[in-house]
Tab-separated table of N, CA and C in Angstrom:
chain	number	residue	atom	x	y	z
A	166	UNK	N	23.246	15.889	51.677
A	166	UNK	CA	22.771	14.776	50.884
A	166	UNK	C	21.799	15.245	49.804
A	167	UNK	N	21.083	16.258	50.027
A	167	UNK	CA	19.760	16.919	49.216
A	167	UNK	C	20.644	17.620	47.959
A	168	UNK	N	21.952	18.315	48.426
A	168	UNK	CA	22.153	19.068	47.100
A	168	UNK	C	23.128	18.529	46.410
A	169	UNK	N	23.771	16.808	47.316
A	169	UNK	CA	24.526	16.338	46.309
A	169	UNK	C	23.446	15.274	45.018
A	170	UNK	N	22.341	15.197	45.450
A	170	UNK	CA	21.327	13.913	44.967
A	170	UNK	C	20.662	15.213	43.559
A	171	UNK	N	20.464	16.545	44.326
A	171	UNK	CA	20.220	17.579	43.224
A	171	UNK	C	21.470	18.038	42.337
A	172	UNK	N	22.707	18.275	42.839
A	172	UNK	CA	23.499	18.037	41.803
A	172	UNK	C	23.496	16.845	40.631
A	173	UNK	N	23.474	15.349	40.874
A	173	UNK	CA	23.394	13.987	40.091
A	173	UNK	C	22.203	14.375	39.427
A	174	UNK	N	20.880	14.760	39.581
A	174	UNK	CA	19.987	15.006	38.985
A	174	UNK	C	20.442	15.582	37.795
A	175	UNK	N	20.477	17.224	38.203
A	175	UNK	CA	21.511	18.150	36.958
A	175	UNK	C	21.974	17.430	36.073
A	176	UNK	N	23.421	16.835	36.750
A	176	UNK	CA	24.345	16.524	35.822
A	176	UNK	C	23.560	15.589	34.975
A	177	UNK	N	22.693	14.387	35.046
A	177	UNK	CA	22.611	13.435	34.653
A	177	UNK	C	21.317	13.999	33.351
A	178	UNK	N	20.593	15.101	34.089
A	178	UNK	CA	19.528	15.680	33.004
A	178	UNK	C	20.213	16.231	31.727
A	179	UNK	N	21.147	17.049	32.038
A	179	UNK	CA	21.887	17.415	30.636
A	179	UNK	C	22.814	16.862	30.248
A	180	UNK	N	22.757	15.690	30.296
A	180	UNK	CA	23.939	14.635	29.312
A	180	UNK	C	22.936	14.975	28.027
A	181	UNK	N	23.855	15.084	26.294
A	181	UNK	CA	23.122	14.865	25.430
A	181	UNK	C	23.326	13.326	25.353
A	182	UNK	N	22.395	12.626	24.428
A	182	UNK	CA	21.861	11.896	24.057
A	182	UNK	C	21.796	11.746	22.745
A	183	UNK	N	22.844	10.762	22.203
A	183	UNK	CA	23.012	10.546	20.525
A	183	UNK	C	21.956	9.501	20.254
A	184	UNK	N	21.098	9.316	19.612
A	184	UNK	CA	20.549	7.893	19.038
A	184	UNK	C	19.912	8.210	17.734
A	185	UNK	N	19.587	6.940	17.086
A	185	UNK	CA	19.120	7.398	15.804
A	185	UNK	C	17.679	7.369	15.989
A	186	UNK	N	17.502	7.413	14.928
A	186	UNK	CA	15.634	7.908	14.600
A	186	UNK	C	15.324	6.390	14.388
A	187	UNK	N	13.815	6.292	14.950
A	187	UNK	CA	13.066	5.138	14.852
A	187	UNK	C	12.348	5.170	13.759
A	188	UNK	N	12.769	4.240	13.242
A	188	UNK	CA	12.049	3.849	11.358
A	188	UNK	C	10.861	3.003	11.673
A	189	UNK	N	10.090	3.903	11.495
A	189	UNK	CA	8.269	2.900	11.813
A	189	UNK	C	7.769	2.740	10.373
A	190	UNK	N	7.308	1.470	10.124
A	190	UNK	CA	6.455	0.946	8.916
A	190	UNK	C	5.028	2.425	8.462
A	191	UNK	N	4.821	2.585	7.309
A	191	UNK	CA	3.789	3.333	7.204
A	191	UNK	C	2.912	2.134	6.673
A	192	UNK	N	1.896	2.715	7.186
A	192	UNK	CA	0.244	1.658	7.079
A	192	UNK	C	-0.001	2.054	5.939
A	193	UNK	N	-0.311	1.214	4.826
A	193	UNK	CA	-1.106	1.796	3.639
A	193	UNK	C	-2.462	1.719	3.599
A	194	UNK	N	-3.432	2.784	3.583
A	194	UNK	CA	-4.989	2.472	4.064
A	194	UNK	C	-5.519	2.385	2.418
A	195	UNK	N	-6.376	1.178	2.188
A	195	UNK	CA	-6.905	1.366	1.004
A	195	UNK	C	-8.450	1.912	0.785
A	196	UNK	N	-8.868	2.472	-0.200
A	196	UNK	CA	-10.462	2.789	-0.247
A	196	UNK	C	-10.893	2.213	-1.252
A	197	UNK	N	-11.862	2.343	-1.684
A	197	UNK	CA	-12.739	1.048	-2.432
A	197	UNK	C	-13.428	1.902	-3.314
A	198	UNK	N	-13.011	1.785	-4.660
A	198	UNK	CA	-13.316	2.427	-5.976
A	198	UNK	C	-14.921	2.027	-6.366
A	199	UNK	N	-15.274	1.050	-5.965
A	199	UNK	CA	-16.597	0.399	-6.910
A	199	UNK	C	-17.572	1.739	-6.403
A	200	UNK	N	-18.797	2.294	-7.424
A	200	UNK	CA	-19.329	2.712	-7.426
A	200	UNK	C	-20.366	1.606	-6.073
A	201	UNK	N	-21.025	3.054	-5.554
A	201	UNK	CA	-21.918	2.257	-4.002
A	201	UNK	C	-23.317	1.959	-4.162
A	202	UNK	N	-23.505	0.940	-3.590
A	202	UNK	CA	-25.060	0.380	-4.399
A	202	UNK	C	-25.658	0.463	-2.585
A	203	UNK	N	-26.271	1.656	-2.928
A	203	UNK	CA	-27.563	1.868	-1.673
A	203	UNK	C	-28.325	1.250	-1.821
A	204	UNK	N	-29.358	0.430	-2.830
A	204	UNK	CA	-30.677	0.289	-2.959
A	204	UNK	C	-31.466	0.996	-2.344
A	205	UNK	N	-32.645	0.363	-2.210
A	205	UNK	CA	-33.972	1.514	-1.528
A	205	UNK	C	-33.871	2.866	-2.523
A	206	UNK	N	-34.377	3.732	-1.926
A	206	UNK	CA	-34.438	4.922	-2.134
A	206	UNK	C	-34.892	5.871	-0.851
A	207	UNK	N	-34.647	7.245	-1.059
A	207	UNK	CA	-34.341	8.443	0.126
A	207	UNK	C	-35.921	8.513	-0.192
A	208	UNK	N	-37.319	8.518	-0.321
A	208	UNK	CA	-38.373	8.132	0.474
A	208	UNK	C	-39.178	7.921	1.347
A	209	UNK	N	-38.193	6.854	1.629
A	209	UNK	CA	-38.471	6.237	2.690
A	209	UNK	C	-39.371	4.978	2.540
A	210	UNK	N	-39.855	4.596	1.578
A	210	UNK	CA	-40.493	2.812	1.260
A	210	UNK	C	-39.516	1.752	1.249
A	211	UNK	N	-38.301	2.145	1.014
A	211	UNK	CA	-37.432	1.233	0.966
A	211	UNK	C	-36.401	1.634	1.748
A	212	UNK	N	-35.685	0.519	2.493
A	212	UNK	CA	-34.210	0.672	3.336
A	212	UNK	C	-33.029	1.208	2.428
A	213	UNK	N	-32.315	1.924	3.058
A	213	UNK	CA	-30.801	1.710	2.373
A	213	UNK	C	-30.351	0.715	3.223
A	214	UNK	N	-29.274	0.398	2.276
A	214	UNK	CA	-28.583	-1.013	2.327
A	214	UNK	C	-27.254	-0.348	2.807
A	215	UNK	N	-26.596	-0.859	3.888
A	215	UNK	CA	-25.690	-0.342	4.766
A	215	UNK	C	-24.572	-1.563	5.143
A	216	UNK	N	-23.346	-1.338	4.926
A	216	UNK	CA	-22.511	-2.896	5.727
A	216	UNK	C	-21.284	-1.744	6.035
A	217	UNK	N	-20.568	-3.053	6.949
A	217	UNK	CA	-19.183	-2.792	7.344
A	217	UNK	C	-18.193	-2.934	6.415
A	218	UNK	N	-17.424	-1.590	6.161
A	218	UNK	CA	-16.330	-1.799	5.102
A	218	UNK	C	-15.091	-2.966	5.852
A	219	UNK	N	-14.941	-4.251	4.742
A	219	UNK	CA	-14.237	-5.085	4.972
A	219	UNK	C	-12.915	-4.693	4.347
A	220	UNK	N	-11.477	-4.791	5.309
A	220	UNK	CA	-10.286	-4.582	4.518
A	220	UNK	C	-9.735	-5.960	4.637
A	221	UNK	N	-9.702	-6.626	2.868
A	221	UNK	CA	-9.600	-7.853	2.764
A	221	UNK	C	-7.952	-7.603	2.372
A	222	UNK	N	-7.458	-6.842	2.510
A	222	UNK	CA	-6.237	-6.974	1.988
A	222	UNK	C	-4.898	-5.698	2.877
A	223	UNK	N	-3.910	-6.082	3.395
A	223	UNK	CA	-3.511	-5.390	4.697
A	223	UNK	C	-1.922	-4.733	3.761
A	224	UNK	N	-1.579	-3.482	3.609
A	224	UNK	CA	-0.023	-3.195	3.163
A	224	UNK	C	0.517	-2.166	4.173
A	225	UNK	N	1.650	-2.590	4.190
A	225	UNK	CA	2.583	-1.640	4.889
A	225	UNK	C	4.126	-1.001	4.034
A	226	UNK	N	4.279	0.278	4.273
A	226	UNK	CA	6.082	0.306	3.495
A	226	UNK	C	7.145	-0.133	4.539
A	227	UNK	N	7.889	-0.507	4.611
A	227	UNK	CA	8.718	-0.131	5.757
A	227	UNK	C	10.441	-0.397	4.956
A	228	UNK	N	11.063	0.954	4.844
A	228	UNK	CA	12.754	1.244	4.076
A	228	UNK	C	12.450	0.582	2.850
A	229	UNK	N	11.269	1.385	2.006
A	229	UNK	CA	11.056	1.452	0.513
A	229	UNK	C	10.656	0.006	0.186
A	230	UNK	N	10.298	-1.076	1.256
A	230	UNK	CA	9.607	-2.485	0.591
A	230	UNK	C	8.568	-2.396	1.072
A	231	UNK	N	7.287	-2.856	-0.467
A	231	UNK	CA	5.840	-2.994	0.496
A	231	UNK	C	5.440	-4.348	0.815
A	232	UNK	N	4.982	-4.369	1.571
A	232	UNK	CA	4.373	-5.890	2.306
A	232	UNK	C	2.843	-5.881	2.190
A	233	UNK	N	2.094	-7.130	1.455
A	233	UNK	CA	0.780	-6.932	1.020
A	233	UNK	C	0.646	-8.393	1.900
A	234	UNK	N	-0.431	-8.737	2.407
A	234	UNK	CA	-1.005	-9.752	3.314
A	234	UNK	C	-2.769	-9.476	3.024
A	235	UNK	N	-2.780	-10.985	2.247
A	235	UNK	CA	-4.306	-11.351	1.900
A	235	UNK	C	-5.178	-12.096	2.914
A	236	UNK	N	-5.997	-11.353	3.386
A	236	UNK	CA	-6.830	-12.183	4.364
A	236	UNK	C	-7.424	-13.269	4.089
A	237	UNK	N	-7.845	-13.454	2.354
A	237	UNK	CA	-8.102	-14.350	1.857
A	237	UNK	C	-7.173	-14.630	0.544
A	238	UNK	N	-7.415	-15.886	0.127
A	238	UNK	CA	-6.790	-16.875	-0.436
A	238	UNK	C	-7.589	-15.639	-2.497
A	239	UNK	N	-7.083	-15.106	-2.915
A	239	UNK	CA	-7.973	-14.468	-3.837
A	239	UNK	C	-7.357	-15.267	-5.376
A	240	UNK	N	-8.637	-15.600	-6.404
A	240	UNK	CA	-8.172	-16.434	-7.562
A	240	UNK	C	-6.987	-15.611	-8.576
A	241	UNK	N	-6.976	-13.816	-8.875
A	241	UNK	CA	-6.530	-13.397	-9.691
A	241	UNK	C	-6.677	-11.973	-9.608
A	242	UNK	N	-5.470	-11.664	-9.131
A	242	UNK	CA	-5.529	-10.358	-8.897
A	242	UNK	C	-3.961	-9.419	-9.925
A	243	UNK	N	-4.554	-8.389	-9.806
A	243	UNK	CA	-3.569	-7.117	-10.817
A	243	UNK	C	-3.134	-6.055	-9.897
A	244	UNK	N	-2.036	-5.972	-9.376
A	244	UNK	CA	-1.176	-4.762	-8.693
A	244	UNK	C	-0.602	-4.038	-9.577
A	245	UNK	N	-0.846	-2.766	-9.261
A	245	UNK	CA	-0.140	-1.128	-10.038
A	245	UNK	C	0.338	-0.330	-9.028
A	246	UNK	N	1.547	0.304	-9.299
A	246	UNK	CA	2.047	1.318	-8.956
A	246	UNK	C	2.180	2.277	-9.595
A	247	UNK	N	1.612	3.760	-9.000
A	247	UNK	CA	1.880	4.426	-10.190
A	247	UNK	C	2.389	5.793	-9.488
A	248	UNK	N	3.646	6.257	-9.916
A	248	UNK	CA	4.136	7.779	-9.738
A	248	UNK	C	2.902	9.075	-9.916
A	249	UNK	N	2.532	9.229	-9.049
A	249	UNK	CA	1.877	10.355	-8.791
A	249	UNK	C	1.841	11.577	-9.718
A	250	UNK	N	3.046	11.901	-9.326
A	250	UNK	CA	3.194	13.112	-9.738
A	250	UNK	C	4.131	12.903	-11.305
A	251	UNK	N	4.499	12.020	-11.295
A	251	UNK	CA	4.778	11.848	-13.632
A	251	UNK	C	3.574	11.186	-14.123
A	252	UNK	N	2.543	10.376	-13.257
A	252	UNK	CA	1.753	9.084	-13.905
A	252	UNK	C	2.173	8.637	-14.571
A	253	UNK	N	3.436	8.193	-14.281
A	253	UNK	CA	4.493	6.806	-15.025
A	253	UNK	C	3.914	5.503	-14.186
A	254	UNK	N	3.820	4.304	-14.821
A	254	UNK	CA	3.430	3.310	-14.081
A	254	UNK	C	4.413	2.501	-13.869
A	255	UNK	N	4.735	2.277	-12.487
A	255	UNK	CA	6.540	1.751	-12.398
A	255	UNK	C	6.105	0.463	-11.996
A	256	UNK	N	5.103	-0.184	-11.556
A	256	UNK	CA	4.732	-1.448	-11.658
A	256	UNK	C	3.724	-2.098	-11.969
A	257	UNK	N	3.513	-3.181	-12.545
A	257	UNK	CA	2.243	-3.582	-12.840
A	257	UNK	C	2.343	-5.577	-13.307
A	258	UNK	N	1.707	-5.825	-12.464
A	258	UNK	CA	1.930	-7.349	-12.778
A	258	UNK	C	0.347	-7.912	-12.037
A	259	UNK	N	0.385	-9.417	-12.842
A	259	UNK	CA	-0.895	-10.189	-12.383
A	259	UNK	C	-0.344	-11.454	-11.770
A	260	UNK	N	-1.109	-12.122	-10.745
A	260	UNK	CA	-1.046	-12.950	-9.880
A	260	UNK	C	-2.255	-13.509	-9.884
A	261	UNK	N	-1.875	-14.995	-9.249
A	261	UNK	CA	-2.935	-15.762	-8.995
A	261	UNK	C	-2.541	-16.896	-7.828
A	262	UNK	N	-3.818	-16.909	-7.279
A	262	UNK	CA	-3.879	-17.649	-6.191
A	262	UNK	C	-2.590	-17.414	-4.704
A	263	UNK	N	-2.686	-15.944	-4.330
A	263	UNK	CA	-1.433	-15.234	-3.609
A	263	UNK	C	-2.015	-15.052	-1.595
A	264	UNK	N	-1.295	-15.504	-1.081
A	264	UNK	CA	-1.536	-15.037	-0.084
A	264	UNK	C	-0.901	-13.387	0.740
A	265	UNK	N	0.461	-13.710	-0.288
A	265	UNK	CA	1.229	-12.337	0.689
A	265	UNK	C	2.706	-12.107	-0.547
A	266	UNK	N	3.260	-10.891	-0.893
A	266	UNK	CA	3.492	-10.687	-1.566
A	266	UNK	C	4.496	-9.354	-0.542
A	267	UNK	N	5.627	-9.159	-1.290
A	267	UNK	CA	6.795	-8.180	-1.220
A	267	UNK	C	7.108	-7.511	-2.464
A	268	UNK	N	7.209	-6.364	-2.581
A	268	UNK	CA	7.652	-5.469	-3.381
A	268	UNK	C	8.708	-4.689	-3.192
A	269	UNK	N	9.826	-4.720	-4.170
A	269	UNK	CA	11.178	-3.608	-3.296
A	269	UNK	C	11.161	-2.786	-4.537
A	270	UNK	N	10.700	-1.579	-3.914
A	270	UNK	CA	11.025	-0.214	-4.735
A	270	UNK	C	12.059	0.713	-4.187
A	271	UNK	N	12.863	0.080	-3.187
A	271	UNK	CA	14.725	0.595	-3.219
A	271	UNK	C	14.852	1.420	-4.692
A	272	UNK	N	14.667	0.996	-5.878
A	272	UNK	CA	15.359	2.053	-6.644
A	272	UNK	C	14.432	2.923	-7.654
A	273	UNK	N	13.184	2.905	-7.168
A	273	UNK	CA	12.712	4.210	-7.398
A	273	UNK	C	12.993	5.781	-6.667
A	274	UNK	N	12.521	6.411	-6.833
A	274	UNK	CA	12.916	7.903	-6.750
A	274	UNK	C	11.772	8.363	-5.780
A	275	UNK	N	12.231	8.917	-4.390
A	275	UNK	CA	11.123	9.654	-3.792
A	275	UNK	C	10.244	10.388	-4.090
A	276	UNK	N	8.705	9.939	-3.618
A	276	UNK	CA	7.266	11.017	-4.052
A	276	UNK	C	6.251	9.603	-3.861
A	277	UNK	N	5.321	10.432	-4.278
A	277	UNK	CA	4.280	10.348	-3.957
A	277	UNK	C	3.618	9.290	-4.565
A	278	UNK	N	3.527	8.098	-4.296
A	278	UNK	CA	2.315	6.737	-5.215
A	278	UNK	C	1.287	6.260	-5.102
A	279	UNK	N	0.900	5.986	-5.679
A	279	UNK	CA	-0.419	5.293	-5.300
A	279	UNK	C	-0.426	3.950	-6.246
A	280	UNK	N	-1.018	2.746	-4.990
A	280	UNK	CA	-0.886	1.670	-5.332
A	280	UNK	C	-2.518	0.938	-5.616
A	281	UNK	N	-2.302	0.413	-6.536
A	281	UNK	CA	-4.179	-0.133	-7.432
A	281	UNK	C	-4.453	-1.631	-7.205
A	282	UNK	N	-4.959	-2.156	-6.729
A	282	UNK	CA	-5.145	-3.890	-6.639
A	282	UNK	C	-6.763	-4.171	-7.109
A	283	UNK	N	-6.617	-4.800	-8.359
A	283	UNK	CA	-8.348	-5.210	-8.649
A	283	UNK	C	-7.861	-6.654	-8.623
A	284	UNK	N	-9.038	-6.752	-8.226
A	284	UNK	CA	-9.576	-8.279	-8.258
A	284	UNK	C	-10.921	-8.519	-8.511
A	285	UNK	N	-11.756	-9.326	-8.967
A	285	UNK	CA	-12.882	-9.549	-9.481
A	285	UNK	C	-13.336	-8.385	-9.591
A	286	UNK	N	-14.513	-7.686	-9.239
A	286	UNK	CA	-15.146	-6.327	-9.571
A	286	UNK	C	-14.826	-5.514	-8.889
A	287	UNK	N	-13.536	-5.548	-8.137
A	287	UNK	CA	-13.265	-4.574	-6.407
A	287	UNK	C	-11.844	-4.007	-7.123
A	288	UNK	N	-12.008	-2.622	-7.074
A	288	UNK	CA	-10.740	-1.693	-6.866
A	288	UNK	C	-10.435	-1.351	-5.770
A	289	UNK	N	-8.872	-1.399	-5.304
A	289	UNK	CA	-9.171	-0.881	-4.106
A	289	UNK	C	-7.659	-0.018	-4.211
A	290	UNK	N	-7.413	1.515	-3.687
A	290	UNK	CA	-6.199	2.148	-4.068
A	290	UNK	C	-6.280	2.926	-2.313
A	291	UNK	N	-4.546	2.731	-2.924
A	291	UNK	CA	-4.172	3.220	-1.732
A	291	UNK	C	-2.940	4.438	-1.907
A	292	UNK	N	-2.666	5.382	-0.958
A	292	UNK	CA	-1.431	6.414	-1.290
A	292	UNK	C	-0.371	5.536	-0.357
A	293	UNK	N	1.175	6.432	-0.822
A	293	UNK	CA	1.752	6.441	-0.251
A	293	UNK	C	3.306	7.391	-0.350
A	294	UNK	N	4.178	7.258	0.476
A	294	UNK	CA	5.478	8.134	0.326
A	294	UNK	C	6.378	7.604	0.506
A	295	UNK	N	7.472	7.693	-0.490
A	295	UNK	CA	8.645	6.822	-0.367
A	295	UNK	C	9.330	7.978	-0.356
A	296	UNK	N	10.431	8.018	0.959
A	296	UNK	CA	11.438	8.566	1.014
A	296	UNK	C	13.059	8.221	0.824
């Protein structure tokens, strides 16, 4: 019974195994262009001024479409895309009053982008890779 249950083992360990590859969304992380206002001064009479970086605005790629989701309701905002490596700007449009937004760059050309969203005095850019 032991070396027929260790035979089934065997056999059953080296079956190959066809499946395809799991296509996971890439997270787009953004950083925040505005120059940083410490106040105080290094001294020590005055505090620096310290907060939690808020990400008011959430993107993902997933099979060359990006998905943008506004945490808030924002009056007027400007999205850019821009080719990295030509600094061709393959998108660029203004919006207003947006909660969530889709982009299909299906027929751009793989590499490297980076995507720009201002809104009132806040830059905020993010990379990414389209394959």
């Amino acid at each position: 019974m032991k070396a027929l249950l260790l035979f089934l083992l065997l056999a059953i360990g080296n079956i190959n195994i066809y499946s395809q590859t799991f296509i996971t969304s890439q997270v787009i992380e953004f950083k925040d262009k505005r120059p940083k206002d410490r106040g105080g001064d290094i001294g020590g009479d005055l505090p620096i001024r310290r907060s939690i970086s808020f990400q008011p605005i959430y993107a993902w790629l997933y099979n060359n479409v990006i998905s943008l989701d506004f945490e808030d309701l924002l009056p007027t905002i400007t999205i850019s895309i821009i080719n990295e490596t030509t600094g061709v700007t393959i998108y660029l449009e203004n919006y207003n009053n947006l909660n969530s937004i889709i982009i299909d760059l299906s027929t751009e050309k793989s590499g490297y982008y980076l995507i720009r969203i201002e809104y009132d005095d806040i830059i905020l850019e993010g990379n990414f890779v389209l394959e």
